[in-house]
PDB file of C-alpha atoms in Angstrom:
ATOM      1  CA  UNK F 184      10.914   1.899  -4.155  1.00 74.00           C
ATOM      2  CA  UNK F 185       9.919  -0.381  -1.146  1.00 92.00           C
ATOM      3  CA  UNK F 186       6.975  -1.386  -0.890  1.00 95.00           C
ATOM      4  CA  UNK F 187       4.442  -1.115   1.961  1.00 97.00           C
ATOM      5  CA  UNK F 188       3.404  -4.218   4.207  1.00 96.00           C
ATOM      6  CA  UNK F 189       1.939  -5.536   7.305  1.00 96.00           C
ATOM      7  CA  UNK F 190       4.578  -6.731   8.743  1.00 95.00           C
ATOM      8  CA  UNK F 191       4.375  -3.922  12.328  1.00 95.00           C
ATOM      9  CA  UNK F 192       1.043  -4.572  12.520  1.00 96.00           C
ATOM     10  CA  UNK F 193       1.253  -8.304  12.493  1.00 95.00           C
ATOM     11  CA  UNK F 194       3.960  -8.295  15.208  1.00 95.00           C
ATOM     12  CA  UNK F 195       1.893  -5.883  17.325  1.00 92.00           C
ATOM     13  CA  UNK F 196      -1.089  -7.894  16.713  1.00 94.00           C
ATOM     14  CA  UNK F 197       0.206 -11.142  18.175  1.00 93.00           C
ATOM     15  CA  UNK F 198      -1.637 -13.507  15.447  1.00 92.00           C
ATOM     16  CA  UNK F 199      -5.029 -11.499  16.508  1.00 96.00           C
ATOM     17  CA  UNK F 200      -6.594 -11.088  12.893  1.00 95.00           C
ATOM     18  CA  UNK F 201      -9.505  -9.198  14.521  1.00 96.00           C
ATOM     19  CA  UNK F 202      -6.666  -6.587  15.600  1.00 96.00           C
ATOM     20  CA  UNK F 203      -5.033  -6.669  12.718  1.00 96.00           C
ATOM     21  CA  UNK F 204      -8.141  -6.312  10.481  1.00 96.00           C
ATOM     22  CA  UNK F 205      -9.269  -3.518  13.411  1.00 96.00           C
ATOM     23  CA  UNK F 206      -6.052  -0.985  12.616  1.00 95.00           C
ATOM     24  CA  UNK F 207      -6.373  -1.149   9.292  1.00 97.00           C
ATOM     25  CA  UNK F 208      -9.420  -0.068   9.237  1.00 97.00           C
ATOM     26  CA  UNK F 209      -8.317   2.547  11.072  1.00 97.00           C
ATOM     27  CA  UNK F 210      -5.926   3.585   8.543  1.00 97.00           C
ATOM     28  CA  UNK F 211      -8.092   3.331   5.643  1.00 97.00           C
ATOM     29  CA  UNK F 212     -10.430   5.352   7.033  1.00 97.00           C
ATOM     30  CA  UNK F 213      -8.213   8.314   8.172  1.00 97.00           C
ATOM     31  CA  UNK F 214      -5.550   8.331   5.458  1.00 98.00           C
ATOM     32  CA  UNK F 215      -8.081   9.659   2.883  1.00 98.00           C
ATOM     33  CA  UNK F 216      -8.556  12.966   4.715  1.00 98.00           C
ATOM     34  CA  UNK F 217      -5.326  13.552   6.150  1.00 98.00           C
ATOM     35  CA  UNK F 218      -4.113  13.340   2.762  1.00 98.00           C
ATOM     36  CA  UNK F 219      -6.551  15.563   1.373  1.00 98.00           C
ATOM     37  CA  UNK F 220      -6.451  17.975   4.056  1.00 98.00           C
ATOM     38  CA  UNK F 221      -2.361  17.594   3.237  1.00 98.00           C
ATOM     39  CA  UNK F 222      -2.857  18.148  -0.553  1.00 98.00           C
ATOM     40  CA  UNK F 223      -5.018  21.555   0.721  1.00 98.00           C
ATOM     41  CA  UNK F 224      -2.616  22.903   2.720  1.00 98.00           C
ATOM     42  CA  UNK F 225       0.458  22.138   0.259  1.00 98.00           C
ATOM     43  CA  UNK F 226      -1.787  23.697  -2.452  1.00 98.00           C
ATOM     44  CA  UNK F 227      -2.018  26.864  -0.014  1.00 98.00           C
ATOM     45  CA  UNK F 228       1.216  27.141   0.505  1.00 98.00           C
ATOM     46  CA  UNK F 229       0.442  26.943   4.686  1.00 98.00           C
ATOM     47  CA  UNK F 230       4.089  25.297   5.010  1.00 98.00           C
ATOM     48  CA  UNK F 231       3.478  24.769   8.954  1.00 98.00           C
ATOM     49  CA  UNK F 232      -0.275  23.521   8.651  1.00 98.00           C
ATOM     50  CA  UNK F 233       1.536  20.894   6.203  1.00 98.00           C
ATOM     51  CA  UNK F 234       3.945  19.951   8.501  1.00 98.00           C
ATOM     52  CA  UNK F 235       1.388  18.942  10.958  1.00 98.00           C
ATOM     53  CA  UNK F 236      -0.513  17.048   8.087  1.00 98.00           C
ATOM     54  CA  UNK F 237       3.042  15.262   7.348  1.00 98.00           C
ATOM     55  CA  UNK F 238       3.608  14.298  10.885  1.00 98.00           C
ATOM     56  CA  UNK F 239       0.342  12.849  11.308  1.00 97.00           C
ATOM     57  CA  UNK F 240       1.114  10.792   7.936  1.00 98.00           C
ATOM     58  CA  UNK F 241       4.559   9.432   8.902  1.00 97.00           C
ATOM     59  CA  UNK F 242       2.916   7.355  11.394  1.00 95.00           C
ATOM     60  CA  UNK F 243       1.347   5.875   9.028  1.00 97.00           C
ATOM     61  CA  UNK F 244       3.976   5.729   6.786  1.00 98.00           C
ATOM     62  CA  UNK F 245       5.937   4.020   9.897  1.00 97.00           C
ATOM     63  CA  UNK F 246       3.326   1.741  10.609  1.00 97.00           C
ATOM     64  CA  UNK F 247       2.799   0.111   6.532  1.00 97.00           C
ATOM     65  CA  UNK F 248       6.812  -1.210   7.034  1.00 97.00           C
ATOM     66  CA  UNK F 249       7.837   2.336   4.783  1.00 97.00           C
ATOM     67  CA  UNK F 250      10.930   2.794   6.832  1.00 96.00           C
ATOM     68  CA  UNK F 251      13.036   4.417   4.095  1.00 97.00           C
ATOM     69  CA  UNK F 252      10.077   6.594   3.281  1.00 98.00           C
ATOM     70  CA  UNK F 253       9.493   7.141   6.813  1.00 98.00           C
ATOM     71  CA  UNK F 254      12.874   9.330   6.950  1.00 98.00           C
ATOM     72  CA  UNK F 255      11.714  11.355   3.749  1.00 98.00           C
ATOM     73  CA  UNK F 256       9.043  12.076   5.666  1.00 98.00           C
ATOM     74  CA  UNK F 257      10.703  13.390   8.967  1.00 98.00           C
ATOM     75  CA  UNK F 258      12.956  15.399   6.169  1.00 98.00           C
ATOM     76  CA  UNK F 259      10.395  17.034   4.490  1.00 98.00           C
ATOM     77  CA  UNK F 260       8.384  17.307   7.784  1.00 98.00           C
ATOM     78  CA  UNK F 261      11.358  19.602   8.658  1.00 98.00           C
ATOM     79  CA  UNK F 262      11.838  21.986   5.444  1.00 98.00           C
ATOM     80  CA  UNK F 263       8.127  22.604   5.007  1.00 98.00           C
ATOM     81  CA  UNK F 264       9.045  24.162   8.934  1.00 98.00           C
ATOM     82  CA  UNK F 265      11.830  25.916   7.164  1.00 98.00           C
ATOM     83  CA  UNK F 266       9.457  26.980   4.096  1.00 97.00           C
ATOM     84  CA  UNK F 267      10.828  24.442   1.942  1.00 98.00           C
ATOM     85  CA  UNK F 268       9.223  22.048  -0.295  1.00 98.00           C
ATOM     86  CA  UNK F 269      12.261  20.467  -1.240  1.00 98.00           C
ATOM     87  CA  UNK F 270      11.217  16.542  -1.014  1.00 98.00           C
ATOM     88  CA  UNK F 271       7.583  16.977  -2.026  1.00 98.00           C
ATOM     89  CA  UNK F 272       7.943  15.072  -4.988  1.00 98.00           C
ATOM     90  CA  UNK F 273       9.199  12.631  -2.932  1.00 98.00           C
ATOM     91  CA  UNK F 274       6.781  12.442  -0.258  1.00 98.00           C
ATOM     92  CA  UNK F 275       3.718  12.365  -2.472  1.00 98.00           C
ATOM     93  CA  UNK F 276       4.828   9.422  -4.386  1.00 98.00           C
ATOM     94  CA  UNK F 277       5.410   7.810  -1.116  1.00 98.00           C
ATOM     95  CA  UNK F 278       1.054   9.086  -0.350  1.00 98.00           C
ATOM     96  CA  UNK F 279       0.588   6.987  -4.053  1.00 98.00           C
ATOM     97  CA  UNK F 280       2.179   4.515  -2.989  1.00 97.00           C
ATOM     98  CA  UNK F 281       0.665   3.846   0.041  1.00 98.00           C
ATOM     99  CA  UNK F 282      -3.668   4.573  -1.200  1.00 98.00           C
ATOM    100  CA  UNK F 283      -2.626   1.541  -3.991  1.00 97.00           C
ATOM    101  CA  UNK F 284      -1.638  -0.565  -1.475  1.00 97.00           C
ATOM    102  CA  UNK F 285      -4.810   0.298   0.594  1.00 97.00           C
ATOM    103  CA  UNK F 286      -6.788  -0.220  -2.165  1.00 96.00           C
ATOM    104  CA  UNK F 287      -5.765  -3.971  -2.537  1.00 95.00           C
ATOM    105  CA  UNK F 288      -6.481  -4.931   1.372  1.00 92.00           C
TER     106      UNK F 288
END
């Protein structure tokens, strides 16, 4: 599975570590609810609410370097719309993947 990095945020930053150090603290500090508030609305089978919850992720997802996991996200983003959780295993290993990594920064 690939593994998430800083690599769009250090391009976008332009060698400003204050920048750098300011959007991910950004991150870590929303990614906790938006994946809770995902995990309650998955749990409640409120497929659309979920979908909003994913789409707010992917950017995320986009921004750590996930690109692979980016498009299971726009995938899944697209059957919970349908009513499907197909992907879901998926996508929350991707979510796992993701809070260890923002653990270590």
């Amino acid at each position: 599975m690939e593994q998430p990095n800083l690599s769009y945020i250090e391009s976008m930053s332009g060698g400003d570590k204050a920048f750098e150090q300011k959007l991910i603290g950004i991150i870590k500090g929303e990614f906790p609810e938006e994946k809770k508030v995902y995990f309650e609305n998955i749990a409640a089978k409120n497929y659309k609410l979920t979908a909003e919850n994913v789409h707010k992720l992917k950017h995320k997802i986009s921004i750590l370097g996930l690109e692979k996991s980016y498009e299971i996200a726009v995938a899944f983003e697209n059957n919970l719309l349908e009513d499907s959780t197909k992907l879901q295993d998926e996508f929350e290993s991707i979510l796992t993947t993701m809070t260890n990594y923002l653990h270590q920064l």
